[in-house]
Short mmCIF file of C-alpha atoms and ligand atoms in Angstrom, two decimals:
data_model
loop_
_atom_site.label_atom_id
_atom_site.label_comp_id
_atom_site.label_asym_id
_atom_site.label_seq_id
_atom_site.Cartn_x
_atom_site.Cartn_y
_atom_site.Cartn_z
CA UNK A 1 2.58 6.03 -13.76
CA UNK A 2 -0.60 3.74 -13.58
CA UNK A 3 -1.12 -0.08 -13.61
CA UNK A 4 -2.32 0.61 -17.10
CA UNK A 5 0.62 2.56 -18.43
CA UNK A 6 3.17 0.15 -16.93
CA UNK A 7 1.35 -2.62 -18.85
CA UNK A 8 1.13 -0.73 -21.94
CA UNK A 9 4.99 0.04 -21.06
CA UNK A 10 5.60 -3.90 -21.07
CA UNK A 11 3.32 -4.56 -23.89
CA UNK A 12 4.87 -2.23 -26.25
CA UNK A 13 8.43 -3.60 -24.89
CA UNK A 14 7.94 -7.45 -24.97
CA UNK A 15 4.43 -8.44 -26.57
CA UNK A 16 6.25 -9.76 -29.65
CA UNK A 17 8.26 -11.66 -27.73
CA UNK A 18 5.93 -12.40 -24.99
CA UNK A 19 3.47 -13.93 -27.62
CA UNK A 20 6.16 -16.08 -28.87
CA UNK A 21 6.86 -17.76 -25.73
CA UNK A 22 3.09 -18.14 -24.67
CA UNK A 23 1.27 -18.57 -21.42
CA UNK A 24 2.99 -21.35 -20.34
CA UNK A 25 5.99 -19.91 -20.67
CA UNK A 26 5.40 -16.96 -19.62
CA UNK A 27 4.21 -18.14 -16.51
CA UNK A 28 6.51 -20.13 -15.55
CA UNK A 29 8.93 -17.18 -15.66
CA UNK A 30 6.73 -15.47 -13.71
CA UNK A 31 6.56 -18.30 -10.95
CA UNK A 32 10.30 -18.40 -11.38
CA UNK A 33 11.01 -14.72 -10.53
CA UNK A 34 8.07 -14.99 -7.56
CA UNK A 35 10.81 -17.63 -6.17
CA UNK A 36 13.45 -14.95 -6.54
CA UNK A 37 11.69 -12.46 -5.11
CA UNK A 38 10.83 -15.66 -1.84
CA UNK A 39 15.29 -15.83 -2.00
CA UNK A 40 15.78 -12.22 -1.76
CA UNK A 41 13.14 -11.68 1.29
CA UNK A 42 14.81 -14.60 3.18
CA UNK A 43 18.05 -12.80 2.67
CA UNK A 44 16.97 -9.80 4.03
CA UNK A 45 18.69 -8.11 0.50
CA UNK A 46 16.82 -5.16 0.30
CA UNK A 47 18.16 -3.71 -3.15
CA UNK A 48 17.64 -7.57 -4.35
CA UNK A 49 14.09 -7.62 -3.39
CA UNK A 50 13.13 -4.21 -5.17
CA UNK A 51 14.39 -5.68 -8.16
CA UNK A 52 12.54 -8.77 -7.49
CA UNK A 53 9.59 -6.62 -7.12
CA UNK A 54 9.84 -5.49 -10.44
CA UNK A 55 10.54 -8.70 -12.49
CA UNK A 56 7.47 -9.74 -10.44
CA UNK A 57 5.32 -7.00 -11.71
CA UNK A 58 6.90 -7.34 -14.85
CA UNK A 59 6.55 -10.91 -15.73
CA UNK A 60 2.76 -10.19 -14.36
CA UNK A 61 2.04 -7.24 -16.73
CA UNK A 62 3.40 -9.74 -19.77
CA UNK A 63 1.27 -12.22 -18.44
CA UNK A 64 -1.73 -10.24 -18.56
CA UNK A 65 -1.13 -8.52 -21.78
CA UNK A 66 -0.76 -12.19 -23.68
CA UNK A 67 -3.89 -13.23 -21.88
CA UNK A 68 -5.76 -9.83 -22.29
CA UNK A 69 -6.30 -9.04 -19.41
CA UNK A 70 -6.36 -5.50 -17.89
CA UNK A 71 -4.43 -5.85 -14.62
CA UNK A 72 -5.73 -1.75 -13.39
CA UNK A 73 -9.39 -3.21 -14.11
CA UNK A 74 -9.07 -6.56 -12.86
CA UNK A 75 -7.15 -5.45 -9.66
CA UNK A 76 -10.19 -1.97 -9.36
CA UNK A 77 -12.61 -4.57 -9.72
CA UNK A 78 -12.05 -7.19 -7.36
CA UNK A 79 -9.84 -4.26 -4.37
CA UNK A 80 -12.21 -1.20 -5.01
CA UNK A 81 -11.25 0.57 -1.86
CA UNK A 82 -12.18 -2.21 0.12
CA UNK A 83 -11.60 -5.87 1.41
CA UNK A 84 -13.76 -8.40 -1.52
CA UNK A 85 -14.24 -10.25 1.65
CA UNK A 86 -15.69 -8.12 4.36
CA UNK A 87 -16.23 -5.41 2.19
CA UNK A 88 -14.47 -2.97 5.01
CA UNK A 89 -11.84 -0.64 4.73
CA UNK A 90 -9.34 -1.64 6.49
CA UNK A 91 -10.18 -5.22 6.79
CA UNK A 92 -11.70 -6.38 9.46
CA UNK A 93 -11.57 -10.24 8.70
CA UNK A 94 -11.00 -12.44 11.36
CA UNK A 95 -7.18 -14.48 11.19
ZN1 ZN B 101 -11.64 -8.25 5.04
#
């Protein structure tokens, strides 16, 4: 599966209710499972943190899709193979 299937996964999924909650809302659900995801690392929970993971990627997608947004062309656009930065692959930026 893709970025752009998983998003089309969450769209088809939550958009109704995504829409009805909003961006602010919605991202605030998304900065709420990020905080999870901060809990479950500190806890060294492994089987916590992959689900973390995927709220995080879910609330993301959710966000995205009421923003319209294309996370796959976003993310291509901005990490095509290379650092935005130093435009190396691997990075080679300095600390
Ligand atoms: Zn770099």
């Amino acid at each position: 599966m893709q970025i752009n299937e998983f998003q089309e996964m969450m769209r088809h999924l939550y958009f109704h209710r995504d829409s009805e909650r909003g961006v602010k809302g919605t991202y605030d659900w998304l900065v709420e499972e990020v905080e999870e995801l901060r809990e479950a690392l500190e806890e060294e929970n492994k089987e916590a943190t992959e689900r973390e993971f995927a709220d995080v990627i879910a609330w993301l997608a959710s966000l995205a899709n009421i923003t319209g947004i294309n996370l796959e062309k976003a993310a291509l656009e901005k990490y095509n193979y290379k650092c935005p930065k130093c435009h190396q692959s691997p990075c080679q930026c300095k600390f």
